[in-house]
XYZ file of N, CA, C and O in Angstrom:
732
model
N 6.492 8.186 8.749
C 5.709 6.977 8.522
C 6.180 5.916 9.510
O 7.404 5.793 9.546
N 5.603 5.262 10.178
C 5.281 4.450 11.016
C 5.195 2.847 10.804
O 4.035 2.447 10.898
N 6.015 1.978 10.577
C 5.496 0.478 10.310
C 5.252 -0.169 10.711
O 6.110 -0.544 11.510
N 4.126 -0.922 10.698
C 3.334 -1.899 11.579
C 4.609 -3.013 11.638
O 4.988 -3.198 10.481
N 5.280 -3.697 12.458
C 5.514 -4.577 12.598
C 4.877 -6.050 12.936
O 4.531 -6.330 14.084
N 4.736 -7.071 11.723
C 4.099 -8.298 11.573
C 4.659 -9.209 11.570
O 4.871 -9.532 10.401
N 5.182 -10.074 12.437
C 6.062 -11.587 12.613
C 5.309 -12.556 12.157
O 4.095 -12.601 12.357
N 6.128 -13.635 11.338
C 5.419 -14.644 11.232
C 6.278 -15.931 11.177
O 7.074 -15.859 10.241
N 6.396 -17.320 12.017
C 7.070 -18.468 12.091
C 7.507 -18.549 10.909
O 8.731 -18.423 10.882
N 6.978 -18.726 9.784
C 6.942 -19.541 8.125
C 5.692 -18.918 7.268
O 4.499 -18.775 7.537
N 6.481 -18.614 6.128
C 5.262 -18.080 5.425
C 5.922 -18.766 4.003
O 6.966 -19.416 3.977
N 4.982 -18.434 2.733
C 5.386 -18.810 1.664
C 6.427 -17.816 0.716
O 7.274 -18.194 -0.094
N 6.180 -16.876 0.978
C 6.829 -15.872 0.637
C 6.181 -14.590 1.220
O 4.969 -14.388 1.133
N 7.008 -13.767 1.796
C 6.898 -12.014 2.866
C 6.307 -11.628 1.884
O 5.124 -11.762 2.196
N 6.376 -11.021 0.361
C 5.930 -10.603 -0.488
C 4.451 -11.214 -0.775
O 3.564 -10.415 -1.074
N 4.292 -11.957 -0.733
C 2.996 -12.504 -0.828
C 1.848 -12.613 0.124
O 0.693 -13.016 -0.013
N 2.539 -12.117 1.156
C 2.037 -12.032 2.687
C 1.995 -10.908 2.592
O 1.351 -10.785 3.634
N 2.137 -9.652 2.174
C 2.661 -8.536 2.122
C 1.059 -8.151 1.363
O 0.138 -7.605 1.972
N 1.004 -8.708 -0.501
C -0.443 -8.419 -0.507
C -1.130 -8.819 -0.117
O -2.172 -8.178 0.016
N -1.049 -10.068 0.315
C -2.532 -10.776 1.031
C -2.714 -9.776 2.516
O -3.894 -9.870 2.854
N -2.100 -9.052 3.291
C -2.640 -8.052 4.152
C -2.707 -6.639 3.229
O -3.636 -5.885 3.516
N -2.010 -6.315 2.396
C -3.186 -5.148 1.613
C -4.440 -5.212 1.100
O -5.295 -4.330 1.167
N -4.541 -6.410 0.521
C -6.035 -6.664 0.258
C -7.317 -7.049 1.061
O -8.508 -7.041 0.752
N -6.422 -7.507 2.590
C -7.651 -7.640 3.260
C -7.825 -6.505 3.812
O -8.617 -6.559 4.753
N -7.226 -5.087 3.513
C -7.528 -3.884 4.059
C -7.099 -3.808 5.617
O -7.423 -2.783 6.216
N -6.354 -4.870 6.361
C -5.989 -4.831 7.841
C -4.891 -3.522 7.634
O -5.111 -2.416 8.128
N -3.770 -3.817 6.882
C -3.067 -2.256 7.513
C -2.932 -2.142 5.431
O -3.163 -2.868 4.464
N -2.417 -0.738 5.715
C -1.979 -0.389 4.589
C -0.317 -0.261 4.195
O 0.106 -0.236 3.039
N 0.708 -0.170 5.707
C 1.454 -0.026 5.385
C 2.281 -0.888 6.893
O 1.794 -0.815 8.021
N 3.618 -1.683 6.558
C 4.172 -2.452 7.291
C 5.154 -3.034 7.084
O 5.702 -2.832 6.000
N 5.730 -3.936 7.993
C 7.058 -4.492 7.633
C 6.389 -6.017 8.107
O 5.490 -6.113 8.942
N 7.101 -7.327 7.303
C 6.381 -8.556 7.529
C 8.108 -9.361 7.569
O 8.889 -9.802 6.727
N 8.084 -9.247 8.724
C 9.164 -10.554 8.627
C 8.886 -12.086 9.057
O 7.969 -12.391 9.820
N 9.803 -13.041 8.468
C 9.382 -14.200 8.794
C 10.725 -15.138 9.029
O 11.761 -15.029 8.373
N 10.479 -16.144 10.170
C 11.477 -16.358 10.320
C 12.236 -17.996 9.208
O 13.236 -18.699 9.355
N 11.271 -17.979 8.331
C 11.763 -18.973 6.838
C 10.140 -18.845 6.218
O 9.034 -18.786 6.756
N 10.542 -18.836 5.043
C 10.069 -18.999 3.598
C 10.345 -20.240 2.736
O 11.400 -20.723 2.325
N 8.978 -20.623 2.584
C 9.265 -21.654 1.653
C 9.282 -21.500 0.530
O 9.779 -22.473 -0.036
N 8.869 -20.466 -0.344
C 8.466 -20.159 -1.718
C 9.338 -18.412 -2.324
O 8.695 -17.606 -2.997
N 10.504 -18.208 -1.994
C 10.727 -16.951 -1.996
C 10.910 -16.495 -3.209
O 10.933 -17.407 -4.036
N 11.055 -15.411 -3.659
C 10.902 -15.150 -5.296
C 12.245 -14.135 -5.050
O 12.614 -13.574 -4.018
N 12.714 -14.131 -6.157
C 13.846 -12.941 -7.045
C 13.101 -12.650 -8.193
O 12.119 -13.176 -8.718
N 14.065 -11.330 -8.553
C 13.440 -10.801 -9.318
C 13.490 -11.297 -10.830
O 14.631 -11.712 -11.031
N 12.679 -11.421 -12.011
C 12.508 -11.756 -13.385
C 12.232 -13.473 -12.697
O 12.971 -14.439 -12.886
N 11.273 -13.452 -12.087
C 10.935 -14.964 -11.531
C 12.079 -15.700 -11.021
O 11.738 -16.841 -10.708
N 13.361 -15.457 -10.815
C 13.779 -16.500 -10.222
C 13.771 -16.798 -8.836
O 13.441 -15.803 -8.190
N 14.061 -18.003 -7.987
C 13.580 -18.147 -7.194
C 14.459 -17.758 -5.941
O 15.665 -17.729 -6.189
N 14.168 -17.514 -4.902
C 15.332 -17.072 -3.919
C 15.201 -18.187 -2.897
O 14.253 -18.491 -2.173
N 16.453 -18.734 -3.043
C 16.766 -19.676 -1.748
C 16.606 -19.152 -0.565
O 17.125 -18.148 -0.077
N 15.656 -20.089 -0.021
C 16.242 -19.192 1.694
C 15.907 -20.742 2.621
O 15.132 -21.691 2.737
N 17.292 -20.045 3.183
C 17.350 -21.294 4.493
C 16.988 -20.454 5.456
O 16.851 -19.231 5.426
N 16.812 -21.412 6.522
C 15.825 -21.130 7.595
C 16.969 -20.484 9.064
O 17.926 -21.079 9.559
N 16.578 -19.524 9.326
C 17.641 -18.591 9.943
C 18.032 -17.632 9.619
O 18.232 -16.777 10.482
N 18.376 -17.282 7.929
C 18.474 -16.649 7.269
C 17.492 -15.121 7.259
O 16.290 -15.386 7.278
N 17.717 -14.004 7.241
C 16.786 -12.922 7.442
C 15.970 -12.679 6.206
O 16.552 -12.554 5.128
N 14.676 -12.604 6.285
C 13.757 -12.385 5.559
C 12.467 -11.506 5.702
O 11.664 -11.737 6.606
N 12.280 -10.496 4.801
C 11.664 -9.139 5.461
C 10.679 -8.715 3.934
O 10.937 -9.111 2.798
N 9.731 -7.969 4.273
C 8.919 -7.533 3.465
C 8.802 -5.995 4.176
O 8.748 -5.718 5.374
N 8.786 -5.183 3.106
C 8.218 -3.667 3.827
C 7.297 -2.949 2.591
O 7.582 -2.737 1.412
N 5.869 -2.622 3.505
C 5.033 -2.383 2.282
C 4.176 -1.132 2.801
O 3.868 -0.798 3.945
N 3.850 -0.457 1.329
C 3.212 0.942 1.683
C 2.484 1.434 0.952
O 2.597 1.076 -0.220
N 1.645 2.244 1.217
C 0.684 2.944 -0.349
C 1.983 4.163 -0.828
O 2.787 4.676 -0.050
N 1.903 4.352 -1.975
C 2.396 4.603 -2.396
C 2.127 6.499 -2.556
O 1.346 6.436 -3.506
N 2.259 8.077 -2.257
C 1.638 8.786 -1.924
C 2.252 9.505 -3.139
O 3.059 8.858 -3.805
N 1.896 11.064 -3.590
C 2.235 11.444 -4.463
C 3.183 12.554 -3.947
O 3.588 13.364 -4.782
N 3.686 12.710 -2.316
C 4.581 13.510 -1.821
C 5.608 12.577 -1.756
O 6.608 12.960 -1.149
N 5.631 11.351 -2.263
C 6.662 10.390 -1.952
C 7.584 10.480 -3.339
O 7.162 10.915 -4.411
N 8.928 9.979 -3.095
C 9.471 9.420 -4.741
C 8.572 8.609 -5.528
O 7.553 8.072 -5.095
N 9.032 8.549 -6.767
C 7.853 7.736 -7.245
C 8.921 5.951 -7.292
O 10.037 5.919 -6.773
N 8.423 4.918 -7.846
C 8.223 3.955 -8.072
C 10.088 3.537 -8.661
O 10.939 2.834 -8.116
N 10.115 4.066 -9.519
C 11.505 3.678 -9.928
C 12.758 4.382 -9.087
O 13.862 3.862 -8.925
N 12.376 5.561 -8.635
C 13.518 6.176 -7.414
C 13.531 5.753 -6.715
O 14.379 6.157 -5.920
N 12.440 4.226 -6.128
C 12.921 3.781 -4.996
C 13.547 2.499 -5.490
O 13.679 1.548 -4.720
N 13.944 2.439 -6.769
C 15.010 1.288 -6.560
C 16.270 1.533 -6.689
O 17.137 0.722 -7.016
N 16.454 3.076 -6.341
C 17.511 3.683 -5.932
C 17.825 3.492 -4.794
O 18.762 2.824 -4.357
N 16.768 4.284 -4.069
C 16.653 4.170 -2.447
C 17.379 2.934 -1.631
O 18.379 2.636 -0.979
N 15.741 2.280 -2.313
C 16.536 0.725 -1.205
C 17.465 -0.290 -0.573
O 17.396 -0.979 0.444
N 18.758 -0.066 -1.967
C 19.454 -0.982 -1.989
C 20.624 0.125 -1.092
O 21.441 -0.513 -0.428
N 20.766 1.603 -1.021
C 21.371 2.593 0.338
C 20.758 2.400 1.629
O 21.435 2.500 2.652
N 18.949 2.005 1.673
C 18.855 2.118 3.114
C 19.163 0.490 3.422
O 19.498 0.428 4.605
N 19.179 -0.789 2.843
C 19.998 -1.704 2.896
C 20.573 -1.568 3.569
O 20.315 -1.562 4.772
N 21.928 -1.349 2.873
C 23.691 -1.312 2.697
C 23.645 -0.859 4.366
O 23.791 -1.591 5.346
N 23.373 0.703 4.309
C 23.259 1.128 5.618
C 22.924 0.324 6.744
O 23.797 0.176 7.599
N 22.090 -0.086 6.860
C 21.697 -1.230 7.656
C 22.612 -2.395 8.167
O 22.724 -2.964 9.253
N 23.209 -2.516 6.972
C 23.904 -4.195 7.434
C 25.568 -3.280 7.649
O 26.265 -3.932 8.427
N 26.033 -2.454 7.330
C 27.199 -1.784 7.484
C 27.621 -2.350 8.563
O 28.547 -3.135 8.357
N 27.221 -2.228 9.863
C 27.582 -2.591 11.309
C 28.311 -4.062 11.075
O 29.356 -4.440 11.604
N 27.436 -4.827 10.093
C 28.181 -6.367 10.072
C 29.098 -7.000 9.448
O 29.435 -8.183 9.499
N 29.496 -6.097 8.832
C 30.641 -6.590 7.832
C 31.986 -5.814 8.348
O 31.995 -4.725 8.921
N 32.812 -6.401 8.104
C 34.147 -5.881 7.916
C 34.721 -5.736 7.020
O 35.933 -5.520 7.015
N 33.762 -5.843 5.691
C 33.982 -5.437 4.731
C 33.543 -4.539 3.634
O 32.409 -4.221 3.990
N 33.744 -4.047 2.699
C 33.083 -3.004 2.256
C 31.549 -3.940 1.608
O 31.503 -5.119 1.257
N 30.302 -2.801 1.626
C 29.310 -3.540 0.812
C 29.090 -3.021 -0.391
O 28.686 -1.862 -0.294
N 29.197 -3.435 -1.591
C 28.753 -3.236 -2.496
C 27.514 -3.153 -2.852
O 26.749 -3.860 -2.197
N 26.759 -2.102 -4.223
C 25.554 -2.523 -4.950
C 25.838 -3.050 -5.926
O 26.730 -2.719 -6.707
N 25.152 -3.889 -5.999
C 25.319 -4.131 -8.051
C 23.614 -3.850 -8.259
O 22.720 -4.422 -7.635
N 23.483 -3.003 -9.118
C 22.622 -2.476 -9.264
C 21.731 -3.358 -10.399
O 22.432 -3.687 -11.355
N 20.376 -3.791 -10.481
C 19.517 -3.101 -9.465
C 18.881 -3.579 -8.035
O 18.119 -2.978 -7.278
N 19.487 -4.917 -7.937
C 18.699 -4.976 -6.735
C 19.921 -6.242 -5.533
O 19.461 -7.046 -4.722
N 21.168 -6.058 -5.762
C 21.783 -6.826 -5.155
C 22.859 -6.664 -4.514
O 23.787 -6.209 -5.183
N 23.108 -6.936 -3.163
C 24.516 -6.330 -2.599
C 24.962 -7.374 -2.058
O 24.476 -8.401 -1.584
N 26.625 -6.671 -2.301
C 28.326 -7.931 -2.350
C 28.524 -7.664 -1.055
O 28.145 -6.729 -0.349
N 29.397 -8.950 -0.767
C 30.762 -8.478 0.190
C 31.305 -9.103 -0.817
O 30.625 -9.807 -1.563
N 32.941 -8.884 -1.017
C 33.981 -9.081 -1.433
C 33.706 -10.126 -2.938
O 34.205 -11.239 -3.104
N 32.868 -9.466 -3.827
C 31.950 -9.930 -4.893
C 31.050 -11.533 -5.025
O 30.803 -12.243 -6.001
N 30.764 -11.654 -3.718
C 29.795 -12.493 -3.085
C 28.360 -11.782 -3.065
O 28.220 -10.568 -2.913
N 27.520 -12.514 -3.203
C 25.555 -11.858 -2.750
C 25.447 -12.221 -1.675
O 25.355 -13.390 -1.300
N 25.442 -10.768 -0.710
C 25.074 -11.434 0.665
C 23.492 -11.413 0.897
O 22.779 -12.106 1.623
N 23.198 -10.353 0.003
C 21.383 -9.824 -0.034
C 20.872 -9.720 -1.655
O 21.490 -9.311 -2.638
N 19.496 -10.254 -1.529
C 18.673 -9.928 -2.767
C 17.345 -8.686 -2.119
O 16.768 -8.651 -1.032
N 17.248 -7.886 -3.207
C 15.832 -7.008 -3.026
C 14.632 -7.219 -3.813
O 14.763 -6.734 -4.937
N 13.813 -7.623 -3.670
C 12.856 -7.664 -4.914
C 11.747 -6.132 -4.646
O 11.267 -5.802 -3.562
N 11.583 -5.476 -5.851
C 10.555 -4.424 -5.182
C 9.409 -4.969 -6.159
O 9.585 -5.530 -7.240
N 8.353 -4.713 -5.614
C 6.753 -4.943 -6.410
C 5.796 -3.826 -6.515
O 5.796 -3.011 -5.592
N 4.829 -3.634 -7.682
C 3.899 -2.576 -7.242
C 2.986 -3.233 -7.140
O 3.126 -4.440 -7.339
N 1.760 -2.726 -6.808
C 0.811 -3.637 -7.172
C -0.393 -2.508 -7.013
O 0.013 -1.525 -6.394
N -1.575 -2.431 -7.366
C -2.716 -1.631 -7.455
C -3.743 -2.024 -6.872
O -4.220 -2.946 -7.532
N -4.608 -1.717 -5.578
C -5.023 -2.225 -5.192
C -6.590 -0.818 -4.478
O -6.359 0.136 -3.734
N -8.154 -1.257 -5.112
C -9.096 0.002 -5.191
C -8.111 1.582 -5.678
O -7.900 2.620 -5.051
N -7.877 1.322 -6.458
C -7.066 2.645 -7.106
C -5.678 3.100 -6.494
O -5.126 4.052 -7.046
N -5.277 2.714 -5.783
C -4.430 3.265 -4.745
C -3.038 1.772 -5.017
O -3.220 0.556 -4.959
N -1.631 2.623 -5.330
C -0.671 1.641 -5.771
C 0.141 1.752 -4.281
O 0.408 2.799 -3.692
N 0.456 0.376 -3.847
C 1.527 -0.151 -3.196
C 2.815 -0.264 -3.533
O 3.004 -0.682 -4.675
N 3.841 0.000 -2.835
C 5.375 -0.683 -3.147
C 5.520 -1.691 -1.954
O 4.996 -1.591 -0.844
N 6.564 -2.948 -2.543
C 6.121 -4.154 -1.386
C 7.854 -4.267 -1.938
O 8.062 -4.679 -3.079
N 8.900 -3.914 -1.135
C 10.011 -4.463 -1.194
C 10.584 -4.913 0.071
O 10.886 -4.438 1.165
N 10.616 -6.534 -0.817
C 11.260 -7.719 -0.632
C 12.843 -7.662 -0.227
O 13.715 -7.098 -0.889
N 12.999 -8.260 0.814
C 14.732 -7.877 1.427
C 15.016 -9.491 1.954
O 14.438 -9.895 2.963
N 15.653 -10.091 1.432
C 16.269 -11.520 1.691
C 17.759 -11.295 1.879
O 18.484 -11.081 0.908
N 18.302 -11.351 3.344
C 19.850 -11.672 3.664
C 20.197 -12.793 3.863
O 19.633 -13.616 4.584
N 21.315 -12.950 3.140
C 21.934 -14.577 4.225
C 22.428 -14.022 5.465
O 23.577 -13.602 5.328
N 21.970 -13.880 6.598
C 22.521 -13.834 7.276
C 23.801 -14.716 8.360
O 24.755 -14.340 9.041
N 23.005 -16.371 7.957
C 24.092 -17.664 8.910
C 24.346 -17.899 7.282
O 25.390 -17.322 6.976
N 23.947 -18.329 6.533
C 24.184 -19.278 5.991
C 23.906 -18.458 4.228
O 23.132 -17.517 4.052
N 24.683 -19.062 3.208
C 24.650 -18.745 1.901
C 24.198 -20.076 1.025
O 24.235 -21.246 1.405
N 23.905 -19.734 0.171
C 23.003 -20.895 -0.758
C 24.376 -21.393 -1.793
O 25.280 -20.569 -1.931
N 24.447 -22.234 -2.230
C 25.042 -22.792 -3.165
C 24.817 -22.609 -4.791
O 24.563 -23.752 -5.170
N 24.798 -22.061 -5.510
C 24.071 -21.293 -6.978
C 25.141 -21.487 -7.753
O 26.238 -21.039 -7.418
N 24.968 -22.146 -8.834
C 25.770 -22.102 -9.752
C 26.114 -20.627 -10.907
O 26.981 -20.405 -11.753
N 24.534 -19.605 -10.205
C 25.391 -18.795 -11.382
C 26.377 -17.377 -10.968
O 26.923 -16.535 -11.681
N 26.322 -17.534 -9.696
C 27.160 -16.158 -8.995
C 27.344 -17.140 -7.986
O 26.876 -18.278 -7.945
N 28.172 -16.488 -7.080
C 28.954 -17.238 -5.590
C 28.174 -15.775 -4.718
O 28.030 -14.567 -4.907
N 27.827 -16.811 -3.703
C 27.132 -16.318 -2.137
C 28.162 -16.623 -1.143
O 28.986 -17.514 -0.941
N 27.665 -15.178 -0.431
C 28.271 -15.699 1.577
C 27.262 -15.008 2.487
O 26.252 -14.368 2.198
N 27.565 -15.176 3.141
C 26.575 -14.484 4.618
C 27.504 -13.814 4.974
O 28.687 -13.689 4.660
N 26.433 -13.146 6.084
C 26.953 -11.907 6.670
C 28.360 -12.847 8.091
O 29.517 -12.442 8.205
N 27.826 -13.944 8.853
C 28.157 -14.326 9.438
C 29.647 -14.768 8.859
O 30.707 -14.392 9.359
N 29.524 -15.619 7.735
C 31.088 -16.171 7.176
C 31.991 -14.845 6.597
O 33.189 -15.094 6.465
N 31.587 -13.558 6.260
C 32.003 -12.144 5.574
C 32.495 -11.477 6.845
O 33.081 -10.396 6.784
N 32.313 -11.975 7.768
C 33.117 -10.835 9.145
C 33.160 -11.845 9.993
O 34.286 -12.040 10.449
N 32.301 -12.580 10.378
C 32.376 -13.356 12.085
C 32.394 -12.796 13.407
O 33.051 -12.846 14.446
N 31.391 -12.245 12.916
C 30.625 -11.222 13.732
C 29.955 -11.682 14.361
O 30.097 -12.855 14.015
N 28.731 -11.682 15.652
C 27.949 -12.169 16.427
C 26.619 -11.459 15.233
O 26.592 -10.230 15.170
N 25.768 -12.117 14.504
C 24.843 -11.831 13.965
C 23.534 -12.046 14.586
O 23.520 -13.224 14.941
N 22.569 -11.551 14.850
C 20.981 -11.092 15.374
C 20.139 -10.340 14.765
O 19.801 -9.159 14.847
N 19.812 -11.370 14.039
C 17.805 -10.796 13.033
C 17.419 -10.183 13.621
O 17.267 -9.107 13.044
N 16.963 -10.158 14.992
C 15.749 -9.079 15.521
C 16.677 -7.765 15.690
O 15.968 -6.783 15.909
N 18.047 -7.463 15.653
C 18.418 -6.239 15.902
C 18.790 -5.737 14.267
O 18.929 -4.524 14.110
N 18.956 -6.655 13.033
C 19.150 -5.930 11.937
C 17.144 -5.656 11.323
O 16.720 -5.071 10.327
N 16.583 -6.191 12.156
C 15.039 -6.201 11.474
C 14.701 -4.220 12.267
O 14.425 -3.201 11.634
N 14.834 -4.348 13.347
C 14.875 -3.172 14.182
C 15.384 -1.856 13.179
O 14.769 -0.883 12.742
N 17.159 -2.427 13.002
C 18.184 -1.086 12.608
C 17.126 -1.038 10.540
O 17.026 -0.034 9.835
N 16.623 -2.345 10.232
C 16.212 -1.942 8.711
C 14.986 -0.825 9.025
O 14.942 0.181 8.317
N 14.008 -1.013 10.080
C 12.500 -0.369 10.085
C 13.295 1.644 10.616
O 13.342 2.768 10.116
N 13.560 1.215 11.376
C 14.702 2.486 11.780
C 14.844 2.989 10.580
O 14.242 4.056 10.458
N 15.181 2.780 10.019
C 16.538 3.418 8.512
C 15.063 3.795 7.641
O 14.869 4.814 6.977
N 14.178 2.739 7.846
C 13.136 2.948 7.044
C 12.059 4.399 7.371
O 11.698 5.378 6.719
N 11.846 3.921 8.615
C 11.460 5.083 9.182
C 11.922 6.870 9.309
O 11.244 7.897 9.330
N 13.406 6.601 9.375
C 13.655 7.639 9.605
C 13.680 8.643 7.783
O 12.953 9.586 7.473
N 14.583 8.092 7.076
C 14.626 7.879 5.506
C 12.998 9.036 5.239
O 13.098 10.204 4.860
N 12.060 8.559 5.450
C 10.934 9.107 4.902
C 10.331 10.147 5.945
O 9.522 11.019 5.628
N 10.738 9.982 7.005
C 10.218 11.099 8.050
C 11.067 12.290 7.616
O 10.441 13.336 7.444
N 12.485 12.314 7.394
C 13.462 13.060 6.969
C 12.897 13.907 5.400
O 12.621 15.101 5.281
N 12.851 12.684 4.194
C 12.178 12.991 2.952
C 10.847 13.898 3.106
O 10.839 14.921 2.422
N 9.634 13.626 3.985
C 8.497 14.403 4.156
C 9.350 16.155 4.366
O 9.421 17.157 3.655
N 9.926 15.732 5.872
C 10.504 16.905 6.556
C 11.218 18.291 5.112
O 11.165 19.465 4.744
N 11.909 16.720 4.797
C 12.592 18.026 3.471
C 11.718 18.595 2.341
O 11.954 19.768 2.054
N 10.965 18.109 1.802
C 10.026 18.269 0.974
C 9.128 19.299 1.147
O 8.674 20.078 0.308
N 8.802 19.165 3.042
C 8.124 20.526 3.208
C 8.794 22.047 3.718
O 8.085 23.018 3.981
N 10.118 22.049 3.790
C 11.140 22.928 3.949
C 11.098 23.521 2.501
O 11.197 24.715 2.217
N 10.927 22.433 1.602
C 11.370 23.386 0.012
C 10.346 24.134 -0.953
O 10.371 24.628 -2.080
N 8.958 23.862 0.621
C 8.201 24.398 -0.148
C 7.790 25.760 0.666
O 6.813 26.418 0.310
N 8.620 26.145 1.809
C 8.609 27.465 2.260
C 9.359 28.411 1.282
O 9.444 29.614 1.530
């Protein structure tokens, strides 16, 4: 599988941008990053801070019946994550399951996944918010970024790249195996 890559200056939320191009039928399946959000969502409604710099990504797809289904990918995501940002830390990354990963019991990332149904045919639209410069201030857990967690030279367009990669490969691999087990 193949993802359209879709940039956008400012949006209200990737996720929301995410159905508003499934429903206008332009692609069916893609990655929507943006470089700030004004309206970002977590999951059970709360809201996700995001400062501007900060990495912010949507990846969305029809949903197929050779694929995992719906709840195995909130297995998935938060490994092809982790994987992803590995390179930037110097520290170990944690999951806390279900949709959030540590450095050193800090949130450096939130995931939100969505379904949504759209002419019969269901979408998954997961939502990937990193701090990458900068961490939010929250009174009910403590945040850091990737940048203050190692001090590392950090670059969105090369972790947006290594996420579609991981993404890509992840399901080209899954097809591949799927049809091996059925020789």
């Amino acid at each position: 599988m193949i993802l359209k890559l879709i940039k956008f200056n400012c949006v209200k939320s990737t996720n929301d941008e995410a159905i508003r191009i499934i429903r206008s039928k332009k692609n069916s399946k893609g990655i929507i990053f943006s470089n700030f959000q004004t309206n970002g969502r977590g999951t059970m409604g709360k809201k996700w801070i995001s400062y501007k710099g900060n990495f912010f990504a949507s990846i969305f797809f029809e949903l197929k019946k050779s694929m995992p289904n719906f709840k195995e990918f909130s297995l998935i995501n938060p490994y092809i994550v982790k994987k992803t940002l590995k390179e930037y830390s110097t520290h170990h990354i944690k999951i806390k399951w279900p949709n959030d990963l540590l450095i050193q019991d800090k949130k450096v990332c939130g995931i939100l996944q969505e379904l949504i149904q759209f002419e019969k045919k269901f979408f998954l639209i997961v939502g990937i918010g990193i701090n990458t410069f900068y961490s939010p201030k929250v009174n009910s857990f403590r945040c850091t970024s990737l940048l203050e967690s190692s001090g590392k030279s950090i670059d969105n367009s090369k972790i947006l790249k290594s996420l579609k990669n991981n993404y890509e490969t992840i399901f080209y691999n899954y097809k591949f195996n799927k049809n091996l087990m059925k020789q």
